[in-house]
mmCIF file of C-alpha atoms in Angstrom:
data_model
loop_
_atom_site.group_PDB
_atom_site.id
_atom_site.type_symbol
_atom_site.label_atom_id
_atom_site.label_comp_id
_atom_site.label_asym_id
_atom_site.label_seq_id
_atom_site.Cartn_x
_atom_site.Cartn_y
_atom_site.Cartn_z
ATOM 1 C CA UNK A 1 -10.755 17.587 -4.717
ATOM 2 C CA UNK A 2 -11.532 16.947 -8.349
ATOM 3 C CA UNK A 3 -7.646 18.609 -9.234
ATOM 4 C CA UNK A 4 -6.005 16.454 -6.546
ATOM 5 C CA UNK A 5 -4.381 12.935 -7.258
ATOM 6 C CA UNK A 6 -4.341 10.378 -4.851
ATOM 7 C CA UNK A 7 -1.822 7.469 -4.670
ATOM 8 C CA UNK A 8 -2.835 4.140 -3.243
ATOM 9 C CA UNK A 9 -0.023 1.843 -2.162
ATOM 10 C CA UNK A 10 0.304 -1.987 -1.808
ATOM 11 C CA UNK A 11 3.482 -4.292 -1.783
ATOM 12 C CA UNK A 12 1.470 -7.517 -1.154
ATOM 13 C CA UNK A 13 -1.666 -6.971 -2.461
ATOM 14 C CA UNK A 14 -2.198 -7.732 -6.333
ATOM 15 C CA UNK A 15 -3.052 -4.688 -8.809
ATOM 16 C CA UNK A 16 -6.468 -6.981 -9.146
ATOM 17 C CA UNK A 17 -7.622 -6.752 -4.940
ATOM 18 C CA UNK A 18 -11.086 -6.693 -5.196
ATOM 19 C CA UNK A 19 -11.043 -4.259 -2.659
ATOM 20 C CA UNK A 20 -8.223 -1.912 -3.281
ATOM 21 C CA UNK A 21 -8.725 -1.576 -7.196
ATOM 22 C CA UNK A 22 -12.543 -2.255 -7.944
ATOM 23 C CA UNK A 23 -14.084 -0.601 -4.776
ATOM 24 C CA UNK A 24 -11.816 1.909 -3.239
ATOM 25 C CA UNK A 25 -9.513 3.080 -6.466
ATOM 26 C CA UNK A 26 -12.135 2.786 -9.117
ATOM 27 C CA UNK A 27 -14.758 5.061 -6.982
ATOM 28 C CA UNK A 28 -12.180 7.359 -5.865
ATOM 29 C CA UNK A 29 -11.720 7.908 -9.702
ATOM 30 C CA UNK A 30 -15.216 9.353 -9.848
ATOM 31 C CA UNK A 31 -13.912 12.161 -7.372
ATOM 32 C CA UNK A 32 -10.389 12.781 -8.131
ATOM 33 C CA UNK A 33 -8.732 13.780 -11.342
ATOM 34 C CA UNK A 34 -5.985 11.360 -10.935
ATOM 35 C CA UNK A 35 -6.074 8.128 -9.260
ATOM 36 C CA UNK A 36 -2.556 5.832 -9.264
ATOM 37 C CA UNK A 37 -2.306 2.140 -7.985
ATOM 38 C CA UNK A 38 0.983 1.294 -7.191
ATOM 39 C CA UNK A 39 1.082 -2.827 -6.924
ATOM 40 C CA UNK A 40 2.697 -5.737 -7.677
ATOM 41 C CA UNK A 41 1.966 -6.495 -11.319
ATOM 42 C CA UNK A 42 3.736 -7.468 -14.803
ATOM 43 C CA UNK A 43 3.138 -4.122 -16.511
ATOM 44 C CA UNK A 44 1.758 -0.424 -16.073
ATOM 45 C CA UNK A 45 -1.777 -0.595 -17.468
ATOM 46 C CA UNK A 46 -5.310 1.814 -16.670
ATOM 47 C CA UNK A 47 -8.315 0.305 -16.137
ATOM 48 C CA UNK A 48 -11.673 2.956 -15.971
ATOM 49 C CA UNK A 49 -9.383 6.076 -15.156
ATOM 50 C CA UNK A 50 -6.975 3.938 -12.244
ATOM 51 C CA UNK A 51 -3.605 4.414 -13.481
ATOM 52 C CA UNK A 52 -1.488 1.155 -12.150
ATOM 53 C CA UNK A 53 1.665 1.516 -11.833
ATOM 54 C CA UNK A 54 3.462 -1.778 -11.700
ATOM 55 C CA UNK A 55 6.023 -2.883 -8.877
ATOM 56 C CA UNK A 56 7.603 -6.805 -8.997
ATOM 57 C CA UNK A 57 6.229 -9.364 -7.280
ATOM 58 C CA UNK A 58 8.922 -10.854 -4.425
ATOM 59 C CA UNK A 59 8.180 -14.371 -3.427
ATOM 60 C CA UNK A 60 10.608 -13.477 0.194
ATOM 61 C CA UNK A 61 8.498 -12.189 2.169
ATOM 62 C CA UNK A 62 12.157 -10.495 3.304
ATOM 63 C CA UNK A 63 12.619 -8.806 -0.032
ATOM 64 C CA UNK A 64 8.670 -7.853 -0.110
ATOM 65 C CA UNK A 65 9.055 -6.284 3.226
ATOM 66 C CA UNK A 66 12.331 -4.015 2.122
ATOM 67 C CA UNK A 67 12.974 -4.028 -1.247
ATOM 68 C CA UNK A 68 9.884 -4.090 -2.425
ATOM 69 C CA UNK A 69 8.830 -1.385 -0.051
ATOM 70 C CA UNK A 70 11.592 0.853 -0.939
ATOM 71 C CA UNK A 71 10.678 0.338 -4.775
ATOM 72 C CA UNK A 72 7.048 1.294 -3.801
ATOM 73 C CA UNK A 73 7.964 4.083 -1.818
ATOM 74 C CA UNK A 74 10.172 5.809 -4.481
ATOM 75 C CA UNK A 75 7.428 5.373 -7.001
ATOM 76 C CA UNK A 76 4.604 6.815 -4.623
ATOM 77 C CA UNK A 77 7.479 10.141 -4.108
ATOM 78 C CA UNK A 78 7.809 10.251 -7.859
ATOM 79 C CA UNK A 79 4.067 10.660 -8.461
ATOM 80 C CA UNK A 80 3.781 14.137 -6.231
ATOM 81 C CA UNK A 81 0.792 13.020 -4.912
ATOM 82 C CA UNK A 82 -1.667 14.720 -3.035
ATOM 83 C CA UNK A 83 -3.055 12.033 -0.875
ATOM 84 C CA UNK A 84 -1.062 8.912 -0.393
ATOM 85 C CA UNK A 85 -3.525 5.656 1.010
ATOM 86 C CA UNK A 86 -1.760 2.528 1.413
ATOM 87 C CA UNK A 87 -2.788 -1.051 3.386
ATOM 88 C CA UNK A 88 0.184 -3.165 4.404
ATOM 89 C CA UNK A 89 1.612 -1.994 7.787
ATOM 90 C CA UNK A 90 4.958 -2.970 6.809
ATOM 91 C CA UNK A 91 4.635 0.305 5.055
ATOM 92 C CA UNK A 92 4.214 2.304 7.846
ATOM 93 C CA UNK A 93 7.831 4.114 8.083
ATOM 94 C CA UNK A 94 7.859 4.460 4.554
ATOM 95 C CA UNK A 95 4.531 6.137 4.960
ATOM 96 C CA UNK A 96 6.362 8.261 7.792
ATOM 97 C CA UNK A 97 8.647 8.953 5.261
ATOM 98 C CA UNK A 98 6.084 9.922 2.658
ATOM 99 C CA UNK A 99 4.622 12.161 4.833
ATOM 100 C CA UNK A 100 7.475 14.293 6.220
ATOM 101 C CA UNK A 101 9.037 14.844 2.757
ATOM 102 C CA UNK A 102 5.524 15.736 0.549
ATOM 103 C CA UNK A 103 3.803 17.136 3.487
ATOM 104 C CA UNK A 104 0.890 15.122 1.893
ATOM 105 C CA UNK A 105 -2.078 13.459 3.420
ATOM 106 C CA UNK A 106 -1.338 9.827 4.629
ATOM 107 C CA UNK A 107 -3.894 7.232 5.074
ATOM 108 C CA UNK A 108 -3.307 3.964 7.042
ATOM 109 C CA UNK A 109 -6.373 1.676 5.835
ATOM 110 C CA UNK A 110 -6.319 -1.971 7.429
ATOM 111 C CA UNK A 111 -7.927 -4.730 6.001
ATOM 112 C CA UNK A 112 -7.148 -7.689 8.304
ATOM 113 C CA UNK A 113 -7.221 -8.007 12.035
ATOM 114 C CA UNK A 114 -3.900 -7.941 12.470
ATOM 115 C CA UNK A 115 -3.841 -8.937 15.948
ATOM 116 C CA UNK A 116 -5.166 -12.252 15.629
ATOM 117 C CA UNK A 117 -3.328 -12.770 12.338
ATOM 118 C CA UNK A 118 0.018 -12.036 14.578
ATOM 119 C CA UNK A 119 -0.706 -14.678 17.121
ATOM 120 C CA UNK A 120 -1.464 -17.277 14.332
ATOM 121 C CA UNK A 121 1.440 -16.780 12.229
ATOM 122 C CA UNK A 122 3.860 -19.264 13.618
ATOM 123 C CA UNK A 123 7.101 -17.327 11.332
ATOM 124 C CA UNK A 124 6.930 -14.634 13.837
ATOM 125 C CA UNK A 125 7.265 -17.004 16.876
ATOM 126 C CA UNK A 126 9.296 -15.457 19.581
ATOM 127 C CA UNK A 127 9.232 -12.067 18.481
ATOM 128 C CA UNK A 128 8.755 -8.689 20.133
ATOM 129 C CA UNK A 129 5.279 -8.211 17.744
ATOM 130 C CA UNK A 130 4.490 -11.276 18.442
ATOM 131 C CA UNK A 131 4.541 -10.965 21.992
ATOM 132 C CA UNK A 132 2.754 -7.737 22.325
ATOM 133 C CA UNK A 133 -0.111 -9.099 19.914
ATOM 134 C CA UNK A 134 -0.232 -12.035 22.847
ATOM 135 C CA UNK A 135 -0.760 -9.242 25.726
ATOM 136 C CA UNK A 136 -3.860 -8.217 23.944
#
């Protein structure tokens, strides 16, 4: 493991997330030789061996959830990562994507409980997610 990189991946997130950056990317840096952050932030910039690399910020949550998706994805391809561990699940068929075309590892790490977060999120009113979350 020390000679593999690993790639973690957020579009909504910022590169500062206590959790991403300071617990899981800055221990993962004690194991791995390279460690990337790719997150909304001004500039690239390290921090204690946790390369960020620096996607825009989108106040649409529309743009967030393609564009800047897209944008993360293509930088995540162009780091030829090993390991690829990302948090939003808006991500999830670019993580598909990931995937099939590096034949890397892919890790889906949630945060939230998404379920309840659906049902109280009065945007998504009406919708198909919105009314499976409600089955549940």
């Amino acid at each position: 493991m020390k000679d593999s990189r690993i790639a973690h991946i957020t579009t909504l997130h910022s590169a500062f997330d206590t959790r991403i950056l300071y617990k899981e990317c800055k221990s993962l840096a004690k194991y791995f030789k390279e460690v990337y952050l790719i997150a909304p932030s001004e500039e690239n910039f390290e921090i204690d061996k946790v390369k960020v690399v620096s996607i825009p910020r989108f106040k649409n949550r529309f743009l967030r959830m393609t564009l800047g998706d897209f944008i993360a994805f293509r930088k995540a391809l162009s780091l030829k990562s090993h390991i690829y561990h990302f948090h939003d699940p808006e991500f999830i068929p670019w993580a598909v994507l990931l995937e099939k075309f590096t034949r890397a590892k892919v890790i889906y790490d949630v945060h939230e409980d998404y379920f309840t977060s659906i049902k109280e999120k009065n945007w998504i009113k009406g919708s198909v997610l919105r009314n499976a979350a409600n089955s549940f």
